[in-house]
Short mmCIF file of C-alpha atoms (C1' of nucleotides) in Angstrom, two decimals:
data_model
loop_
_atom_site.label_atom_id
_atom_site.label_comp_id
_atom_site.label_asym_id
_atom_site.label_seq_id
_atom_site.Cartn_x
_atom_site.Cartn_y
_atom_site.Cartn_z
CA MET A 1 0.01 -0.47 -0.16
CA SER A 2 2.98 2.31 -0.48
CA VAL A 3 2.92 5.60 -2.21
CA GLY A 4 4.63 4.98 -5.64
CA ASP A 5 4.04 1.12 -5.79
CA ARG A 6 3.51 1.17 -9.41
CA PRO A 7 6.67 1.96 -11.53
CA GLY A 8 6.53 4.73 -14.06
CA ASN A 9 3.83 6.54 -11.83
CA ALA A 10 4.95 10.01 -11.81
CA PRO A 11 3.98 12.25 -9.12
CA GLU A 12 1.92 14.84 -11.19
CA ASP A 13 -0.37 11.18 -12.46
CA ARG A 14 -0.87 10.41 -9.21
CA ARG A 15 -2.59 13.86 -8.43
CA GLU A 16 -4.39 13.80 -11.84
CA GLU A 17 -5.75 10.46 -10.40
CA ARG A 18 -6.84 11.96 -6.93
CA ARG A 19 -8.49 14.98 -9.24
CA ALA A 20 -9.95 12.77 -11.81
CA ALA A 21 -11.29 10.40 -8.73
CA LEU A 22 -12.63 13.40 -7.03
CA ARG A 23 -14.46 14.52 -10.00
CA GLU A 24 -16.01 11.23 -10.71
CA ALA A 25 -17.04 11.30 -6.93
CA LEU A 26 -18.29 14.46 -7.37
CA LEU A 27 -20.37 13.93 -10.65
CA ALA A 28 -22.01 10.37 -9.51
CA ALA A 29 -23.08 12.26 -6.27
CA ALA A 30 -24.44 15.36 -8.55
CA GLU A 31 -26.04 12.69 -10.75
CA ARG A 32 -27.71 10.92 -8.16
CA THR A 33 -29.14 14.03 -6.89
CA ILE A 34 -30.34 15.26 -10.05
CA ALA A 35 -31.74 12.06 -10.75
CA ALA A 36 -33.94 11.67 -6.76
CA GLN A 37 -34.98 15.60 -6.56
CA GLY A 38 -34.55 17.46 -9.04
CA LEU A 39 -31.89 20.24 -10.51
CA ALA A 40 -32.79 22.60 -7.51
CA ALA A 41 -31.89 20.00 -5.18
CA LEU A 42 -28.15 20.34 -6.26
CA ARG A 43 -26.40 22.19 -3.39
CA ALA A 44 -22.69 22.86 -2.88
CA ARG A 45 -22.68 21.98 0.73
CA ASP A 46 -25.01 18.46 0.08
CA LEU A 47 -22.54 17.40 -2.88
CA ALA A 48 -19.65 17.91 -0.48
CA ARG A 49 -20.92 15.69 2.17
CA GLU A 50 -22.10 12.79 -0.12
CA ALA A 51 -19.37 12.75 -2.13
CA GLY A 52 -16.97 12.71 1.19
CA CYS A 53 -14.62 16.29 0.82
CA ALA A 54 -14.78 20.04 1.82
CA VAL A 55 -17.12 22.52 -0.13
CA GLY A 56 -13.76 24.28 -1.69
CA ALA A 57 -12.89 20.99 -2.91
CA ILE A 58 -15.52 21.34 -5.70
CA TYR A 59 -14.33 24.13 -7.26
CA THR A 60 -11.08 22.88 -7.71
CA VAL A 61 -12.25 20.36 -10.71
CA PHE A 62 -15.67 22.32 -11.34
CA PRO A 63 -15.35 25.91 -12.30
CA ASP A 64 -18.97 26.67 -10.11
CA LEU A 65 -22.00 24.18 -9.87
CA ASP A 66 -23.77 25.33 -13.21
CA ALA A 67 -20.75 23.31 -14.83
CA LEU A 68 -21.09 20.24 -12.65
CA ALA A 69 -24.79 20.22 -13.62
CA LEU A 70 -23.66 20.90 -17.55
CA ALA A 71 -21.59 17.82 -16.89
CA VAL A 72 -24.54 15.64 -15.71
CA ASN A 73 -26.33 16.74 -18.52
CA LEU A 74 -23.84 15.34 -20.76
CA ARG A 75 -23.85 11.92 -19.42
CA THR A 76 -27.90 12.05 -19.39
CA LEU A 77 -27.50 13.50 -23.07
CA ASN A 78 -25.17 9.82 -23.60
CA LEU A 79 -27.80 8.10 -21.72
CA PHE A 80 -30.18 8.95 -24.28
CA ASP A 81 -28.12 8.78 -27.28
CA ALA A 82 -27.66 4.98 -26.32
CA ALA A 83 -31.34 4.47 -25.69
CA LEU A 84 -31.85 5.22 -28.91
CA GLY A 85 -30.15 1.91 -30.39
CA PRO A 86 -27.25 2.09 -32.91
CA ALA A 87 -26.80 4.68 -35.24
CA GLU A 88 -27.17 2.85 -38.27
CA ARG A 89 -29.38 0.63 -38.61
CA PRO A 90 -28.12 -2.78 -39.66
CA ASP A 91 -29.95 -2.92 -42.81
CA GLY A 92 -28.35 0.44 -44.24
CA ALA A 93 -30.50 3.16 -45.63
CA ILE A 94 -34.36 3.69 -45.47
CA ASP A 95 -36.26 2.66 -48.49
CA GLY A 96 -39.13 4.74 -49.04
CA PRO A 97 -41.18 7.43 -47.12
CA ALA A 98 -43.49 5.31 -45.35
CA ALA A 99 -39.79 3.38 -43.16
CA ALA A 100 -39.06 7.37 -42.97
CA ALA A 101 -42.05 7.86 -41.12
CA ASP A 102 -41.97 4.96 -39.28
CA GLU A 103 -38.41 5.52 -38.00
CA LEU A 104 -39.92 9.52 -37.29
CA VAL A 105 -42.12 8.00 -34.85
CA ARG A 106 -39.92 5.53 -33.43
CA LEU A 107 -37.77 8.85 -32.16
CA GLY A 108 -40.15 10.48 -31.04
CA LEU A 109 -41.52 7.53 -29.03
CA ALA A 110 -37.65 6.62 -27.78
CA TYR A 111 -37.61 10.27 -27.17
CA LEU A 112 -41.28 10.29 -25.10
CA ALA A 113 -40.00 6.94 -23.00
CA PHE A 114 -36.82 8.53 -22.01
CA ALA A 115 -38.55 11.81 -20.98
CA GLY A 116 -40.78 9.24 -18.77
CA ALA A 117 -38.26 7.02 -17.52
CA HIS A 118 -35.92 9.90 -16.27
CA PRO A 119 -38.05 12.38 -15.65
CA LEU A 120 -36.08 14.72 -13.18
CA ARG A 121 -32.70 13.92 -15.52
CA TRP A 122 -34.29 15.06 -18.69
CA ASP A 123 -36.00 18.13 -16.87
CA ALA A 124 -32.33 19.34 -16.17
CA LEU A 125 -31.61 18.96 -19.34
CA PHE A 126 -33.71 22.25 -20.72
CA ARG A 127 -34.03 23.93 -17.61
CA HIS A 128 -30.25 24.15 -16.97
CA ARG A 129 -29.69 28.20 -18.11
CA PRO A 130 -25.64 29.10 -17.96
CA PRO A 131 -25.02 32.62 -16.25
CA PRO A 132 -25.64 35.39 -19.05
CA GLY A 133 -23.61 35.98 -21.79
CA GLN A 134 -22.15 32.28 -21.58
CA ARG A 135 -22.22 30.41 -24.59
CA ALA A 136 -22.90 26.63 -23.88
CA PRO A 137 -19.59 24.54 -24.80
CA ASP A 138 -18.44 23.08 -27.83
CA TRP A 139 -18.56 19.55 -26.47
CA TYR A 140 -22.39 20.04 -25.78
CA VAL A 141 -23.94 21.64 -28.84
CA ALA A 142 -21.55 18.71 -30.97
CA GLU A 143 -23.45 16.28 -28.57
CA GLN A 144 -26.77 17.58 -29.44
CA ALA A 145 -25.89 17.79 -33.49
CA ARG A 146 -25.17 14.23 -32.93
CA LEU A 147 -28.72 13.74 -31.99
CA PHE A 148 -30.31 16.06 -34.26
CA SER A 149 -28.64 13.68 -37.25
CA ARG A 150 -30.26 11.07 -35.97
CA ILE A 151 -33.32 13.11 -37.08
CA GLU A 152 -31.71 14.30 -39.90
CA ARG A 153 -31.32 10.92 -41.70
CA PRO A 154 -35.28 9.80 -42.07
CA LEU A 155 -36.12 13.18 -43.04
CA ALA A 156 -34.12 13.03 -46.12
CA ALA A 157 -35.68 9.72 -47.14
CA LEU A 158 -39.02 11.54 -47.00
CA ARG A 159 -38.04 14.53 -48.22
CA PRO A 160 -35.15 14.14 -51.05
CA ASP A 161 -35.81 17.40 -52.64
CA LEU A 162 -34.69 19.25 -49.29
CA PRO A 163 -31.15 20.64 -49.61
CA GLU A 164 -29.27 19.92 -46.96
CA PRO A 165 -28.89 22.96 -44.96
CA GLU A 166 -33.24 23.21 -45.65
CA CYS A 167 -32.98 19.42 -43.86
CA ARG A 168 -30.91 20.40 -40.66
CA LEU A 169 -33.15 23.14 -40.10
CA LEU A 170 -36.55 21.17 -40.54
CA ALA A 171 -35.29 18.19 -38.23
CA ARG A 172 -34.39 20.52 -35.45
CA SER A 173 -37.63 22.31 -36.06
CA LEU A 174 -39.25 18.51 -35.99
CA PHE A 175 -37.43 17.73 -33.08
CA SER A 176 -38.39 21.19 -31.26
CA ALA A 177 -42.00 20.22 -31.94
CA THR A 178 -41.32 16.51 -30.60
CA HIS A 179 -40.14 18.11 -28.08
CA GLY A 180 -42.88 20.42 -26.84
CA ILE A 181 -45.18 17.67 -26.69
CA VAL A 182 -43.21 15.93 -24.65
CA ALA A 183 -41.88 18.48 -22.02
CA LEU A 184 -45.38 19.91 -21.53
CA GLY A 185 -47.79 16.52 -22.01
CA LEU A 186 -45.61 15.65 -19.05
CA ASP A 187 -45.41 18.66 -17.27
CA GLU A 188 -47.46 18.32 -13.80
CA GLN A 189 -48.52 21.77 -13.48
CA ARG A 190 -49.37 21.91 -16.95
CA MET A 191 -50.84 19.17 -18.86
CA ALA A 192 -49.95 15.95 -16.79
CA LEU A 193 -51.42 13.76 -19.21
CA PRO A 194 -50.57 10.22 -18.75
CA VAL A 195 -47.76 8.52 -20.53
CA ALA A 196 -50.18 6.02 -22.86
CA THR A 197 -52.23 9.84 -23.83
CA LEU A 198 -49.06 11.23 -24.37
CA ARG A 199 -47.98 8.22 -26.35
CA VAL A 200 -51.49 8.14 -28.86
CA GLN A 201 -50.30 12.25 -29.41
CA LEU A 202 -47.20 12.11 -29.95
CA GLU A 203 -47.38 9.32 -32.81
CA ILE A 204 -51.14 11.30 -34.33
CA LEU A 205 -48.92 14.20 -34.49
CA VAL A 206 -45.72 12.99 -35.72
CA ARG A 207 -47.15 11.14 -38.02
CA ALA A 208 -49.42 13.85 -39.77
CA MET A 209 -46.15 15.88 -40.25
CA ALA A 210 -44.65 13.20 -41.84
CA THR A 211 -47.47 12.69 -44.51
CA GLY A 212 -48.23 16.83 -44.40
CA LEU A 213 -44.14 17.63 -45.35
CA THR A 214 -44.42 14.26 -48.39
CA ALA A 215 -47.60 16.68 -49.35
CA GLN A 216 -46.02 19.50 -49.36
CA VAL A 217 -43.06 17.41 -51.73
CA SER A 218 -45.07 18.50 -54.98
CA GLY A 219 -44.47 22.67 -54.25
CA ASP A 220 -47.76 23.30 -53.54
CA CYS A 221 -46.99 25.37 -50.51
CA ARG A 222 -48.89 28.45 -51.39
CA SER A 223 -47.35 30.53 -48.35
CA GLY A 224 -43.95 31.48 -50.02
CA THR A 225 -44.46 34.84 -47.95
CA MET B 1 -57.89 67.16 0.90
CA SER B 2 -59.47 65.56 3.91
CA VAL B 3 -59.30 62.36 4.44
CA GLY B 4 -62.84 61.40 4.27
CA ASP B 5 -63.47 63.81 1.85
CA ARG B 6 -66.05 60.78 0.23
CA PRO B 7 -68.65 59.93 1.32
CA GLY B 8 -69.50 56.53 2.04
CA ASN B 9 -65.60 55.87 2.15
CA ALA B 10 -65.47 53.80 5.74
CA PRO B 11 -62.23 53.29 6.86
CA GLU B 12 -61.91 49.36 5.94
CA ASP B 13 -62.73 50.96 2.02
CA ARG B 14 -59.30 52.71 2.65
CA ARG B 15 -57.42 50.23 3.84
CA GLU B 16 -58.42 48.30 1.43
CA GLU B 17 -57.71 50.94 -1.48
CA ARG B 18 -54.14 51.30 0.19
CA ARG B 19 -53.89 47.72 -0.02
CA ALA B 20 -54.65 47.44 -3.97
CA ALA B 21 -52.68 50.70 -4.25
CA LEU B 22 -49.39 48.82 -2.90
CA ARG B 23 -50.17 45.49 -5.04
CA GLU B 24 -50.60 47.75 -7.89
CA ALA B 25 -47.19 49.28 -7.64
CA LEU B 26 -45.58 45.81 -6.62
CA LEU B 27 -47.41 44.34 -9.61
CA ALA B 28 -46.01 47.02 -11.87
CA ALA B 29 -42.63 47.13 -10.55
CA ALA B 30 -42.50 43.06 -11.18
CA GLU B 31 -43.46 43.29 -14.70
CA ARG B 32 -40.85 46.21 -15.46
CA THR B 33 -38.19 43.95 -14.06
CA ILE B 34 -39.16 40.56 -15.78
CA ALA B 35 -40.03 42.68 -18.83
CA ALA B 36 -36.63 44.15 -18.76
CA GLN B 37 -34.42 41.69 -17.19
CA GLY B 38 -35.95 38.27 -16.59
CA LEU B 39 -37.67 36.47 -14.27
CA ALA B 40 -34.33 35.75 -12.22
CA ALA B 41 -33.69 39.58 -12.20
CA LEU B 42 -37.18 39.42 -9.24
CA ARG B 43 -35.46 39.94 -6.45
CA ALA B 44 -37.12 41.01 -2.82
CA ARG B 45 -35.24 44.60 -2.51
CA ASP B 46 -35.26 45.82 -5.38
CA LEU B 47 -39.06 45.55 -6.00
CA ALA B 48 -39.48 47.10 -3.00
CA ARG B 49 -37.09 49.83 -3.29
CA GLU B 50 -38.84 50.32 -7.05
CA ALA B 51 -42.38 50.77 -5.45
CA GLY B 52 -41.20 52.53 -2.48
CA CYS B 53 -42.06 50.18 0.52
CA ALA B 54 -40.45 48.19 2.42
CA VAL B 55 -39.57 44.69 1.97
CA GLY B 56 -42.36 43.05 4.74
CA ALA B 57 -44.61 44.94 2.88
CA ILE B 58 -44.25 43.00 -0.02
CA TYR B 59 -45.32 40.04 2.21
CA THR B 60 -48.59 41.92 3.08
CA VAL B 61 -49.97 41.56 -0.42
CA PHE B 62 -48.96 38.44 -1.55
CA PRO B 63 -47.96 35.58 0.02
CA ASP B 64 -44.56 34.93 -1.74
CA LEU B 65 -42.48 36.25 -4.47
CA ASP B 66 -43.99 33.45 -6.38
CA ALA B 67 -47.67 34.78 -6.12
CA LEU B 68 -46.43 37.86 -7.79
CA ALA B 69 -44.20 35.98 -10.45
CA LEU B 70 -47.57 33.97 -11.22
CA ALA B 71 -49.64 37.82 -10.84
CA VAL B 72 -47.51 39.07 -13.76
CA ASN B 73 -48.03 35.84 -15.79
CA LEU B 74 -51.66 36.38 -16.00
CA ARG B 75 -51.10 39.67 -17.03
CA THR B 76 -48.94 38.43 -20.01
CA LEU B 77 -51.01 35.61 -21.03
CA ASN B 78 -54.06 38.43 -21.00
CA LEU B 79 -51.82 40.69 -22.83
CA PHE B 80 -51.24 37.13 -25.59
CA ASP B 81 -55.38 36.98 -25.74
CA ALA B 82 -55.52 40.29 -26.40
CA ALA B 83 -52.55 40.39 -29.18
CA LEU B 84 -54.94 37.08 -30.72
CA GLY B 85 -57.50 39.45 -31.32
CA PRO B 86 -60.87 39.04 -30.83
CA ALA B 87 -62.32 35.35 -30.37
CA GLU B 88 -65.01 34.74 -32.43
CA ARG B 89 -64.45 36.30 -36.20
CA PRO B 90 -66.77 38.86 -37.20
CA ASP B 91 -68.05 36.06 -40.19
CA GLY B 92 -68.68 33.27 -37.95
CA ALA B 93 -67.55 30.08 -38.07
CA ILE B 94 -64.61 28.28 -40.05
CA ASP B 95 -66.25 27.18 -43.02
CA GLY B 96 -64.17 24.55 -44.90
CA PRO B 97 -60.68 22.71 -43.71
CA ALA B 98 -58.30 24.91 -45.63
CA ALA B 99 -59.58 27.98 -43.26
CA ALA B 100 -59.12 26.21 -40.55
CA ALA B 101 -55.91 25.30 -41.73
CA ASP B 102 -55.33 29.02 -42.54
CA GLU B 103 -56.46 29.86 -38.60
CA LEU B 104 -54.11 27.33 -37.51
CA VAL B 105 -51.30 29.10 -38.53
CA ARG B 106 -52.55 32.20 -38.16
CA LEU B 107 -52.80 31.31 -34.42
CA GLY B 108 -48.83 29.85 -34.54
CA LEU B 109 -47.36 32.81 -36.02
CA ALA B 110 -49.61 34.98 -33.46
CA TYR B 111 -47.41 33.04 -30.76
CA LEU B 112 -44.31 33.33 -32.25
CA ALA B 113 -44.91 37.28 -33.40
CA PHE B 114 -46.06 37.35 -29.49
CA ALA B 115 -42.83 35.22 -27.72
CA GLY B 116 -40.39 37.54 -30.37
CA ALA B 117 -41.97 40.67 -28.98
CA HIS B 118 -41.53 39.91 -25.22
CA PRO B 119 -39.48 37.13 -24.66
CA LEU B 120 -38.46 37.61 -21.31
CA ARG B 121 -42.11 37.96 -20.40
CA TRP B 122 -42.64 34.86 -21.92
CA ASP B 123 -39.64 32.95 -20.92
CA ALA B 124 -41.37 34.00 -17.38
CA LEU B 125 -44.46 32.31 -18.24
CA PHE B 126 -42.71 28.99 -18.86
CA ARG B 127 -39.42 29.27 -17.22
CA HIS B 128 -41.42 29.49 -13.79
CA ARG B 129 -42.33 26.54 -11.41
CA PRO B 130 -44.23 27.14 -8.27
CA PRO B 131 -42.74 25.26 -5.20
CA PRO B 132 -42.73 21.32 -5.06
CA GLY B 133 -46.45 19.88 -4.05
CA GLN B 134 -48.08 22.92 -4.24
CA ARG B 135 -50.75 23.21 -7.68
CA ALA B 136 -51.53 26.29 -9.84
CA PRO B 137 -54.71 28.07 -8.85
CA ASP B 138 -57.60 27.70 -10.54
CA TRP B 139 -57.96 31.06 -12.46
CA TYR B 140 -54.70 30.26 -13.86
CA VAL B 141 -55.44 27.16 -15.37
CA ALA B 142 -59.33 28.31 -16.18
CA GLU B 143 -56.97 31.68 -18.71
CA GLN B 144 -55.05 28.90 -20.16
CA ALA B 145 -58.10 26.82 -20.90
CA ARG B 146 -59.46 30.33 -22.55
CA LEU B 147 -56.59 30.19 -24.94
CA PHE B 148 -56.55 26.68 -25.57
CA SER B 149 -59.86 26.98 -26.71
CA ARG B 150 -59.17 29.24 -29.44
CA ILE B 151 -57.13 26.17 -30.67
CA GLU B 152 -59.86 24.25 -30.42
CA ARG B 153 -62.74 25.80 -32.97
CA PRO B 154 -60.50 25.60 -36.11
CA LEU B 155 -59.19 21.91 -35.20
CA ALA B 156 -63.25 21.00 -34.99
CA ALA B 157 -63.35 22.31 -38.61
CA LEU B 158 -60.24 20.32 -39.77
CA ARG B 159 -61.49 17.60 -37.94
CA PRO B 160 -65.16 17.73 -37.69
CA ASP B 161 -65.57 13.54 -36.96
CA LEU B 162 -63.47 14.07 -33.55
CA PRO B 163 -65.36 13.33 -30.47
CA GLU B 164 -65.11 16.96 -27.89
CA PRO B 165 -63.02 15.27 -25.80
CA GLU B 166 -60.30 14.09 -28.54
CA CYS B 167 -60.45 17.29 -30.30
CA ARG B 168 -59.37 18.83 -26.69
CA LEU B 169 -56.72 16.79 -26.19
CA LEU B 170 -55.73 17.79 -29.65
CA ALA B 171 -55.83 21.02 -29.12
CA ARG B 172 -53.26 21.13 -26.26
CA SER B 173 -50.91 18.87 -27.97
CA LEU B 174 -50.74 20.84 -31.31
CA PHE B 175 -50.16 23.89 -28.99
CA SER B 176 -47.89 22.00 -27.31
CA ALA B 177 -45.22 21.20 -30.50
CA THR B 178 -46.20 24.73 -31.73
CA HIS B 179 -44.79 25.98 -28.60
CA GLY B 180 -41.88 23.31 -28.54
CA ILE B 181 -40.60 25.37 -31.64
CA VAL B 182 -41.15 28.89 -30.46
CA ALA B 183 -39.58 28.10 -27.36
CA LEU B 184 -35.93 25.91 -28.69
CA GLY B 185 -36.36 27.89 -31.98
CA LEU B 186 -35.94 31.08 -30.14
CA ASP B 187 -34.03 30.12 -27.00
CA GLU B 188 -30.72 31.29 -27.46
CA GLN B 189 -28.47 28.64 -25.84
CA ARG B 190 -29.73 25.84 -28.24
CA MET B 191 -31.02 26.94 -31.74
CA ALA B 192 -31.15 30.86 -31.87
CA LEU B 193 -33.02 30.92 -35.14
CA PRO B 194 -33.59 34.47 -36.69
CA VAL B 195 -37.59 35.16 -36.09
CA ALA B 196 -37.70 35.17 -39.99
CA THR B 197 -36.49 31.73 -40.35
CA LEU B 198 -38.88 30.48 -37.36
CA ARG B 199 -41.74 32.08 -39.18
CA VAL B 200 -40.94 29.94 -41.97
CA GLN B 201 -40.24 26.41 -40.26
CA LEU B 202 -43.39 27.27 -37.98
CA GLU B 203 -45.85 27.74 -40.99
CA ILE B 204 -44.49 24.26 -42.92
CA LEU B 205 -45.15 22.23 -40.05
CA VAL B 206 -48.24 24.07 -39.05
CA ARG B 207 -49.79 23.34 -42.07
CA ALA B 208 -47.64 19.91 -42.21
CA MET B 209 -49.55 18.84 -39.18
CA ALA B 210 -52.76 20.28 -40.34
CA THR B 211 -52.66 18.34 -43.50
CA GLY B 212 -51.71 15.21 -42.01
CA LEU B 213 -54.18 15.53 -39.68
CA THR B 214 -57.24 15.72 -42.52
CA ALA B 215 -55.57 13.05 -43.81
CA GLN B 216 -55.64 10.57 -40.82
CA VAL B 217 -59.94 11.03 -41.26
CA SER B 218 -60.35 8.82 -43.61
CA GLY B 219 -59.02 6.19 -40.58
CA ASP B 220 -56.25 4.59 -42.47
CA CYS B 221 -54.22 5.34 -39.37
CA ARG B 222 -52.54 2.01 -38.83
CA SER B 223 -51.00 2.47 -35.57
CA GLY B 224 -54.32 1.98 -33.39
CA THR B 225 -52.63 -0.19 -30.99
"C1'" DC C 1 14.39 13.64 7.87
"C1'" DA C 2 14.02 19.04 7.35
"C1'" DG C 3 11.74 22.13 4.35
"C1'" DA C 4 9.52 23.76 -0.08
"C1'" DG C 5 5.29 23.57 -2.65
"C1'" DT C 6 0.81 22.34 -3.36
"C1'" DT C 7 -3.43 21.13 -1.94
"C1'" DA C 8 -7.67 20.38 0.85
"C1'" DT C 9 -10.50 22.53 4.70
"C1'" DG C 10 -14.30 25.02 6.41
"C1'" DA C 11 -15.02 29.46 8.08
"C1'" DA C 12 -16.19 33.56 6.68
"C1'" DC C 13 -18.63 36.92 2.82
"C1'" DG C 14 -21.98 38.48 0.08
"C1'" DA C 15 -26.48 37.77 -1.26
"C1'" DT C 16 -31.05 35.58 -1.25
"C1'" DG C 17 -35.99 34.80 0.38
"C1'" DT C 18 -39.19 35.33 4.83
"C1'" DT C 19 -39.98 36.47 9.22
"C1'" DC C 20 -41.10 39.09 13.37
"C1'" DA C 21 -40.73 42.61 17.33
"C1'" DG C 22 -41.04 47.56 17.63
"C1'" DT C 23 -42.34 51.36 15.98
"C1'" DG C 24 -45.81 54.95 13.75
"C1'" DC C 25 -50.08 56.12 11.86
"C1'" DG C 26 -54.77 57.05 11.68
"C1'" DC C 27 -59.31 55.85 13.31
"C1'" DT C 28 -62.52 55.20 17.52
"C1'" DG C 29 -65.07 57.32 21.55
"C1'" DC C 30 -65.55 61.01 24.49
"C1'" DG D 1 -59.85 68.53 19.73
"C1'" DC D 2 -57.94 64.90 22.09
"C1'" DA D 3 -56.19 60.73 24.17
"C1'" DG D 4 -55.73 55.74 23.96
"C1'" DC D 5 -55.87 52.01 21.01
"C1'" DG D 6 -55.20 48.63 16.85
"C1'" DC D 7 -53.44 47.96 13.05
"C1'" DA D 8 -49.87 48.16 8.89
"C1'" DC D 9 -44.93 48.87 8.04
"C1'" DT D 10 -40.74 48.98 8.84
"C1'" DG D 11 -36.07 47.19 8.18
"C1'" DA D 12 -33.03 44.44 11.35
"C1'" DA D 13 -32.28 39.65 11.92
"C1'" DC D 14 -32.47 34.77 10.70
"C1'" DA D 15 -31.32 30.55 7.94
"C1'" DT D 16 -29.72 29.52 3.41
"C1'" DC D 17 -27.44 29.55 -0.85
"C1'" DG D 18 -23.02 29.53 -3.95
"C1'" DT D 19 -18.44 31.29 -3.30
"C1'" DT D 20 -13.94 32.49 -1.95
"C1'" DC D 21 -9.15 32.41 0.48
"C1'" DA D 22 -6.27 32.31 4.36
"C1'" DT D 23 -4.71 28.71 6.71
"C1'" DA D 24 -3.58 23.57 7.96
"C1'" DA D 25 -2.34 19.09 6.25
"C1'" DC D 26 -0.26 16.71 3.40
"C1'" DT D 27 3.42 15.28 -0.64
"C1'" DC D 28 7.57 15.13 -2.80
"C1'" DT D 29 12.35 16.33 -3.07
"C1'" DG D 30 17.29 16.86 -1.32
#
DNA sequence: CAGAGTTATGAACGATGTTCAGTGCGCTGC
DNA sequence: GCAGCGCACTGAACATCGTTCATAACTCTG
């Protein structure tokens, strides 16, 4: 149990190791807290007690509690990404508009299922606001973009006529619409719908959007501003 | 300028008058603060200073700051209701599916316009959470229901086959989807789309939903579960 | 093993919402 | 008109936050 029993472990490595262990302990404690009591329950003193360190130690591995919440949110995003299954379907590309619509519905239902299974964690994803003037880190928006690309693939199959920028934009809007249905539908203070009811609503509307979008392909959209 | 110059003014009336004046001053100050700096800037001490009273006086007319925020939110809802124009169109009922879709698009664009014109006020509507375990007041959900009924009318015209409960439910989900597009689209931390771009996206998707919903009227929805 | 350098500690600071004993004011009865 | 009473307002005080920093404890070097 001596300090330097492993050869090649420079002192600075061991320091980094301790830092990483503390970081992990804090992250785990924060994750438990958010999952069990929500983002608002994330308090420095409780966190330090749970992680077995002093309050000041938190600020040696995270600039502030916002960064810690952001780190938890990244884990939530990864969790959701895993819940969606492998990015590429084994059978390759999506063959037709019907399959594309089915895939969009599948993604929407998976989103709803995840939000229903981890309500507080998922709530933290959108409730958390960085301090004013501060931008979200690059790795965070990159992770977001990775998830959006899951929508872009079936959408491109649904609307092969769309140029790529428009497709990316529409994919994001499609996500936003789905998010709205899930977020307000699960919101206890606003709609508080049962998940089963919400599933039906979500499928109805996502399928309606898919159908309606294919109908617009013939360029009959008379709303050209 | 004597105290009791108006006959019939009982002392308890004057007390109530003073309370109402204080309430109004606080509400106005809170409204200014939220409109200019957002819900997070609502602080008891600043509020008292702006309204010209002591901090403790706030708690003689509002149970807590949450109630004050809720009162501001009610005003915002009323403001939005007014921005939507008269509830009943002068020409009476909506005649066909095309007019119904147009009305849904109009409502969605009005929602976006309002959110864009009063971003912080509108943000406060959804960011504000009552303390856990506390339900939203009845007058608040009633005001919400009044707004939802604006969607139910064109939706009923679009889908006359739907029973009233399903129509109410679908109207709420339609609102949720629209809200998602607007909320995430305007969110500086997530999408931060220009309002003009967002207008196009919103119209595309609302029209798609309207088209898709009419297509589902023939009962070909193969996802009956 | 002594000393230098680094890291963790937790009391302290400033800001927050909320409370409450004290104060001042207005109304009431003479 | 005035004494006395009761209520409402005051603002200092309290509890609880996030965050900081002087100090203690510890680790590695020579």
